[in-house]
PDB file of C-alpha atoms in Angstrom:
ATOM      1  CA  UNK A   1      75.624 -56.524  91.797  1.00 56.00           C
ATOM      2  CA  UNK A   2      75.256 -52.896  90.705  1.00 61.00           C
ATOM      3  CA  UNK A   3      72.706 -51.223  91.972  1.00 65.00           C
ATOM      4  CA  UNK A   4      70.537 -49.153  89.258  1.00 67.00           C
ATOM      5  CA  UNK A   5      70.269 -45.280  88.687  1.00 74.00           C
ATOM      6  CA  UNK A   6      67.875 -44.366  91.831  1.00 78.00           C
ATOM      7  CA  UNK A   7      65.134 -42.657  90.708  1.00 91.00           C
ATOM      8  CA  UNK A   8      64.207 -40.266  93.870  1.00 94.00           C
ATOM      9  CA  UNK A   9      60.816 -38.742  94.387  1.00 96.00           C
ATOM     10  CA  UNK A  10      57.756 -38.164  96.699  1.00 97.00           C
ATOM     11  CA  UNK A  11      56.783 -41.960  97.234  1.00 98.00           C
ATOM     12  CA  UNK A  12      53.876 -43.564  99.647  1.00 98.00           C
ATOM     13  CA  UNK A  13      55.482 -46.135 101.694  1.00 98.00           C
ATOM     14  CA  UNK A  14      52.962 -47.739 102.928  1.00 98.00           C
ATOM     15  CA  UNK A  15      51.184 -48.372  99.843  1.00 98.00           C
ATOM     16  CA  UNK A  16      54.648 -49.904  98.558  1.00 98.00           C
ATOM     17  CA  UNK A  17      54.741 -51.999 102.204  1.00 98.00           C
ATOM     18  CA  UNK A  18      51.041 -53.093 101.407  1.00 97.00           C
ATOM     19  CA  UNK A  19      51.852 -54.057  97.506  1.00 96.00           C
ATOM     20  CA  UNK A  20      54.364 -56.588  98.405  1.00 96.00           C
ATOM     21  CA  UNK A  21      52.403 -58.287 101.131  1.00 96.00           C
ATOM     22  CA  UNK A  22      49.445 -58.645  98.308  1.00 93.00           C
ATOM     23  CA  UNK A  23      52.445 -60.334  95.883  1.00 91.00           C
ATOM     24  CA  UNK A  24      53.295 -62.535  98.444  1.00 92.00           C
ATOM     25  CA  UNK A  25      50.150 -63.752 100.307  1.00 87.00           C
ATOM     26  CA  UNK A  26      48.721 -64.914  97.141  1.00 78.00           C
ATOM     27  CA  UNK A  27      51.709 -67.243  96.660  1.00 68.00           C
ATOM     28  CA  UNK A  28      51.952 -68.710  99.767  1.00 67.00           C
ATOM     29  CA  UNK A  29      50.207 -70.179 102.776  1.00 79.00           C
ATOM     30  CA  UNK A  30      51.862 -67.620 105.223  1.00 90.00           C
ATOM     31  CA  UNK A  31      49.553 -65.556 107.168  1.00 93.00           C
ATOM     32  CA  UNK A  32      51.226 -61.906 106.848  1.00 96.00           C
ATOM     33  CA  UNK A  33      49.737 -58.761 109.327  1.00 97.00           C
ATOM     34  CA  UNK A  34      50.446 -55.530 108.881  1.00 98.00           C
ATOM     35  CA  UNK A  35      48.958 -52.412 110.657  1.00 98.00           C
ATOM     36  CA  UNK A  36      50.488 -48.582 110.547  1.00 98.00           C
ATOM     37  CA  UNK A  37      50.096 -46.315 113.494  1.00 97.00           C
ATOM     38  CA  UNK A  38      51.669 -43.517 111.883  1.00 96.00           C
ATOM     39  CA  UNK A  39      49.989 -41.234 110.585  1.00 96.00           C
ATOM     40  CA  UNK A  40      52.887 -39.865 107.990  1.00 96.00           C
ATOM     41  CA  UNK A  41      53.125 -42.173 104.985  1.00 96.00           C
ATOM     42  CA  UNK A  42      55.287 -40.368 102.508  1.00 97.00           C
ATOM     43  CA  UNK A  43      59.302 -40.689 101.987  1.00 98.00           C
ATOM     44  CA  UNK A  44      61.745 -39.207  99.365  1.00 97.00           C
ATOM     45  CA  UNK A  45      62.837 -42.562  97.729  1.00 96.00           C
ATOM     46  CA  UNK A  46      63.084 -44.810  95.076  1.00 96.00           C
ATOM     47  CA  UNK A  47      59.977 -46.630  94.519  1.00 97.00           C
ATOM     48  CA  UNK A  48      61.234 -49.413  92.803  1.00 95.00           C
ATOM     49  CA  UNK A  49      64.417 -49.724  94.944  1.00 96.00           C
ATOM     50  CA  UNK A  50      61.851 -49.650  98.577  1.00 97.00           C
ATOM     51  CA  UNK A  51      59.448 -51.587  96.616  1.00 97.00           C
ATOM     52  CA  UNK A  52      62.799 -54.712  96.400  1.00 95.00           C
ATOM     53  CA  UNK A  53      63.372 -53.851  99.815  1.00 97.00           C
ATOM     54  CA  UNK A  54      60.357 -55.105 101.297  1.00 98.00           C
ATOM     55  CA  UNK A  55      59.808 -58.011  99.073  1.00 96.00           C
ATOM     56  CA  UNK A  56      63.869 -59.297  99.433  1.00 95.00           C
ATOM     57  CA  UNK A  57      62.346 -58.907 103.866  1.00 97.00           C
ATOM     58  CA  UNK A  58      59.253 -60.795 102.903  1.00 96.00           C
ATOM     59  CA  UNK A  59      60.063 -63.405 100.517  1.00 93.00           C
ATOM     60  CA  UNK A  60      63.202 -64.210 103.644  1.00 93.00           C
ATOM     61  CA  UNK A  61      61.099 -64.644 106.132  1.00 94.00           C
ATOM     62  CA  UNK A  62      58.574 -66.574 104.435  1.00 93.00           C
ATOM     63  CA  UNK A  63      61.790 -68.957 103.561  1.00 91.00           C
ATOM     64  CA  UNK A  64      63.091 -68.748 106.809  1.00 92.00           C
ATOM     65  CA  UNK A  65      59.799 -70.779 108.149  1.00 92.00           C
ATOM     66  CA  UNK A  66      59.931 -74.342 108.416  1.00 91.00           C
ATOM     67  CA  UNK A  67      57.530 -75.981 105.886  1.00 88.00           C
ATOM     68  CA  UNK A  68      55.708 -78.124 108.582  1.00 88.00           C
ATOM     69  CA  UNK A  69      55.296 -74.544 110.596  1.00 91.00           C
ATOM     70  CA  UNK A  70      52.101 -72.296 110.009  1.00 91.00           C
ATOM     71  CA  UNK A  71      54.030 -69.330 109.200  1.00 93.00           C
ATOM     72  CA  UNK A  72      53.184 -66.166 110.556  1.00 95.00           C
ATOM     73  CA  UNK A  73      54.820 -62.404 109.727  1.00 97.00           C
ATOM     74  CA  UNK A  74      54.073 -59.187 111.522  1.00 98.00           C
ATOM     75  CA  UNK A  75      54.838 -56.037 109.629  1.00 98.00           C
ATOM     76  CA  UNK A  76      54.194 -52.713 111.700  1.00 98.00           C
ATOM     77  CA  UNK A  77      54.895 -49.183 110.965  1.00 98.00           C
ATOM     78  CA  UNK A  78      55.081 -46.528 113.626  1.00 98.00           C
ATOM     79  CA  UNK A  79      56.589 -43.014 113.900  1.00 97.00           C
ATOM     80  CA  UNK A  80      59.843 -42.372 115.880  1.00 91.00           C
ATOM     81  CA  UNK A  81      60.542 -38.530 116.383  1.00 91.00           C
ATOM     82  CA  UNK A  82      60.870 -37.990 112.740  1.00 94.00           C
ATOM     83  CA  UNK A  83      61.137 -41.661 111.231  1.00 97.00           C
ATOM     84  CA  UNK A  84      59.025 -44.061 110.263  1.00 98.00           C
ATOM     85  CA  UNK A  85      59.727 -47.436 112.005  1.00 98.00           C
ATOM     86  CA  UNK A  86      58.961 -50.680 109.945  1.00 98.00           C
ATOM     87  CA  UNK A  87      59.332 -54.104 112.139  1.00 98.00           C
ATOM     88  CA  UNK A  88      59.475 -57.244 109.625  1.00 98.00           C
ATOM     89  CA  UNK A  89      58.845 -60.175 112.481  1.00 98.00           C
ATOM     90  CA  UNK A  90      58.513 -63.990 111.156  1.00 97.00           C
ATOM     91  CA  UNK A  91      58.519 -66.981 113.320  1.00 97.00           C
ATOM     92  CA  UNK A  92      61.026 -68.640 111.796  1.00 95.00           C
ATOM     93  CA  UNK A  93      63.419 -70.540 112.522  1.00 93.00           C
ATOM     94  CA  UNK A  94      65.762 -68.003 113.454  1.00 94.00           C
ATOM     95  CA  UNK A  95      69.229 -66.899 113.099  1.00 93.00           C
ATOM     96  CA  UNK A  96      72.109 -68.603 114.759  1.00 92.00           C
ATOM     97  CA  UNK A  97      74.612 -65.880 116.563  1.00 94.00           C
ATOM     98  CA  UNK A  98      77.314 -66.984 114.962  1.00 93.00           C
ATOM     99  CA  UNK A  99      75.653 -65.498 111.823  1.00 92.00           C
ATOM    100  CA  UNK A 100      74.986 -62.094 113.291  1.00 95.00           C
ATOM    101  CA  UNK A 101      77.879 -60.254 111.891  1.00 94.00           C
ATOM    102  CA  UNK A 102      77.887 -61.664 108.066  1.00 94.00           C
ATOM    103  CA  UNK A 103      74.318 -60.893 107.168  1.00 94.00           C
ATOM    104  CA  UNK A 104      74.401 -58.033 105.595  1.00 94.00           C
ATOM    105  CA  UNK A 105      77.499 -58.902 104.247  1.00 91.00           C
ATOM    106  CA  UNK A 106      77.512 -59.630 100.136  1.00 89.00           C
ATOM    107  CA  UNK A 107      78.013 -62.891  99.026  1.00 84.00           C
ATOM    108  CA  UNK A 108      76.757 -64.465 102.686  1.00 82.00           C
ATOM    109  CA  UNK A 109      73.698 -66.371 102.106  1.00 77.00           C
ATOM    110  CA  UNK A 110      72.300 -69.574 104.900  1.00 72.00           C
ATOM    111  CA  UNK A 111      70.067 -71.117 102.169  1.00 70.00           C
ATOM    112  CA  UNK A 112      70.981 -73.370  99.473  1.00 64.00           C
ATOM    113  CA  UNK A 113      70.310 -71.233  96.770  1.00 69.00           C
ATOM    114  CA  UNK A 114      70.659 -67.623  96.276  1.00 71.00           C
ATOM    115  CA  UNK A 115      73.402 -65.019  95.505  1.00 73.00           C
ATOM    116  CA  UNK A 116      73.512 -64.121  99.056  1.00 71.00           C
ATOM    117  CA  UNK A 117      73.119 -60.672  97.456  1.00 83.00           C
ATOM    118  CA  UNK A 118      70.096 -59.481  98.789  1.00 90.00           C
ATOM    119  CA  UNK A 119      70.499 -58.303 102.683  1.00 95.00           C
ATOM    120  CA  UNK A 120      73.701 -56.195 101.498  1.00 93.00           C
ATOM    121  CA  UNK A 121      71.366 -54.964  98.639  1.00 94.00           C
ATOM    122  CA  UNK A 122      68.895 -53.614 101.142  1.00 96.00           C
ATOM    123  CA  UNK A 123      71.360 -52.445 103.561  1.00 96.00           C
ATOM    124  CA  UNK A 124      72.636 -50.270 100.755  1.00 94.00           C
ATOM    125  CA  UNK A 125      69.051 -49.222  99.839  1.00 95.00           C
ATOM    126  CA  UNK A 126      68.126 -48.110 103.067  1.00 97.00           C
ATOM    127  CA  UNK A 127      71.720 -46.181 103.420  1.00 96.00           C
ATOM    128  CA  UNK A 128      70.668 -44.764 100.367  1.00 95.00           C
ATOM    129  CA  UNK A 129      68.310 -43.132 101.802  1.00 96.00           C
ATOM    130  CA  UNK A 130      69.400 -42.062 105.083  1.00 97.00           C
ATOM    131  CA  UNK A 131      67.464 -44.705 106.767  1.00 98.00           C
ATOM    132  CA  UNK A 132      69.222 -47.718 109.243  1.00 98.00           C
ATOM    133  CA  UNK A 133      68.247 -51.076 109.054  1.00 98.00           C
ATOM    134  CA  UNK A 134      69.166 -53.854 111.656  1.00 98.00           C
ATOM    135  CA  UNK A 135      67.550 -57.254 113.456  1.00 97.00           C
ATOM    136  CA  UNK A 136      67.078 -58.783 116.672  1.00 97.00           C
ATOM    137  CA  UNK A 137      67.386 -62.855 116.330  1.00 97.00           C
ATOM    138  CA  UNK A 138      66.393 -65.680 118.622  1.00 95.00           C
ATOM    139  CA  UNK A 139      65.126 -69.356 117.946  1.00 94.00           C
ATOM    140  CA  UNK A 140      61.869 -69.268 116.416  1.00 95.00           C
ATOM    141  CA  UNK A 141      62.059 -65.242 116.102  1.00 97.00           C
ATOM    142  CA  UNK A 142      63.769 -62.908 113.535  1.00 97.00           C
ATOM    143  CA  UNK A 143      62.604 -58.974 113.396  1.00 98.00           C
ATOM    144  CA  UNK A 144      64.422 -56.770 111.428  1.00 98.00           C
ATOM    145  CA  UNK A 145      63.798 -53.093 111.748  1.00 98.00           C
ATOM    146  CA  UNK A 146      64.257 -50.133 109.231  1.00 98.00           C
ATOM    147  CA  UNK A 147      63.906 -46.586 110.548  1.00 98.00           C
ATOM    148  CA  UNK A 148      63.428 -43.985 107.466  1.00 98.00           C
ATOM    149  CA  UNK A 149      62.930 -40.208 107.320  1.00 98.00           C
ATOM    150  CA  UNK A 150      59.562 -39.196 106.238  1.00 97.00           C
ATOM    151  CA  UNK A 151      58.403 -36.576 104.582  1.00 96.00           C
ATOM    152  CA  UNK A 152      55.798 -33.870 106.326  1.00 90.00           C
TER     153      UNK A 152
END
């Protein structure tokens, strides 16, 4: 997969953060939180290209819930010296260790369907724009963390 001509500007990230959850708790009978301590908001991004970052995060941890589970995601942004923090948590069921290393990889997928495409696309996204993104795994518990630069 190629990724498209980025398109870099003065973006709000938190109203791209809050736009997904809306597209995705209407479809589904997850319960998704959010809440932003930070009182910076803007990046210099792609709006479209954060915009399929957070819903390739979201629609994976809604998947990654067992259907008999009521699912539950945590999404928090806080500032970090001078970087936004964004924690995607989902109860899930987890990702086994022996995974760790491939996620990001392209072509790696756990599901049944899917390219496997869309971790490496975010990783690539976020490198994009000079942000990291990584996770912290367990049974039951997935968080994956981005830390972007934001804009003053």
């Amino acid at each position: 997969a190629k990724m498209p001509q980025e398109n870099k500007a003065r973006i709000d990230l938190i109203s791209i953060i809050e736009h997904a959850i809306v597209v995705f708790s209407q479809e589904n009978e997850i319960k998704i939180n959010f809440s932003n301590s930070s009182s910076k908001r803007e990046i210099f991004g792609d709006k479209d290209l954060i915009l399929r970052v957070f819903n390739n995060l979201i629609k994976n941890a809604i998947q990654a819930i067992p259907e008999n589970k009521k699912g539950i995601i945590l999404i928090e942004v806080s500032q970090k010296n001078k970087l936004l923090l964004i924690k995607i948590e989902d109860n899930g069921r987890g990702i086994p260790e022996n995974m760790f290393s491939k996620i990001f990889m392209p072509n790696f997928t756990t599901k049944s369907t899917g390219t496997g495409l869309g971790l490496a696309m975010v990783k690539q996204i976020i490198t994009l724009h000079e942000g990291e993104i990584w996770f912290e795994s367990e049974e039951n518990k997935t968080v994956f963390f981005i830390e972007i630069p934001y804009l003053d």
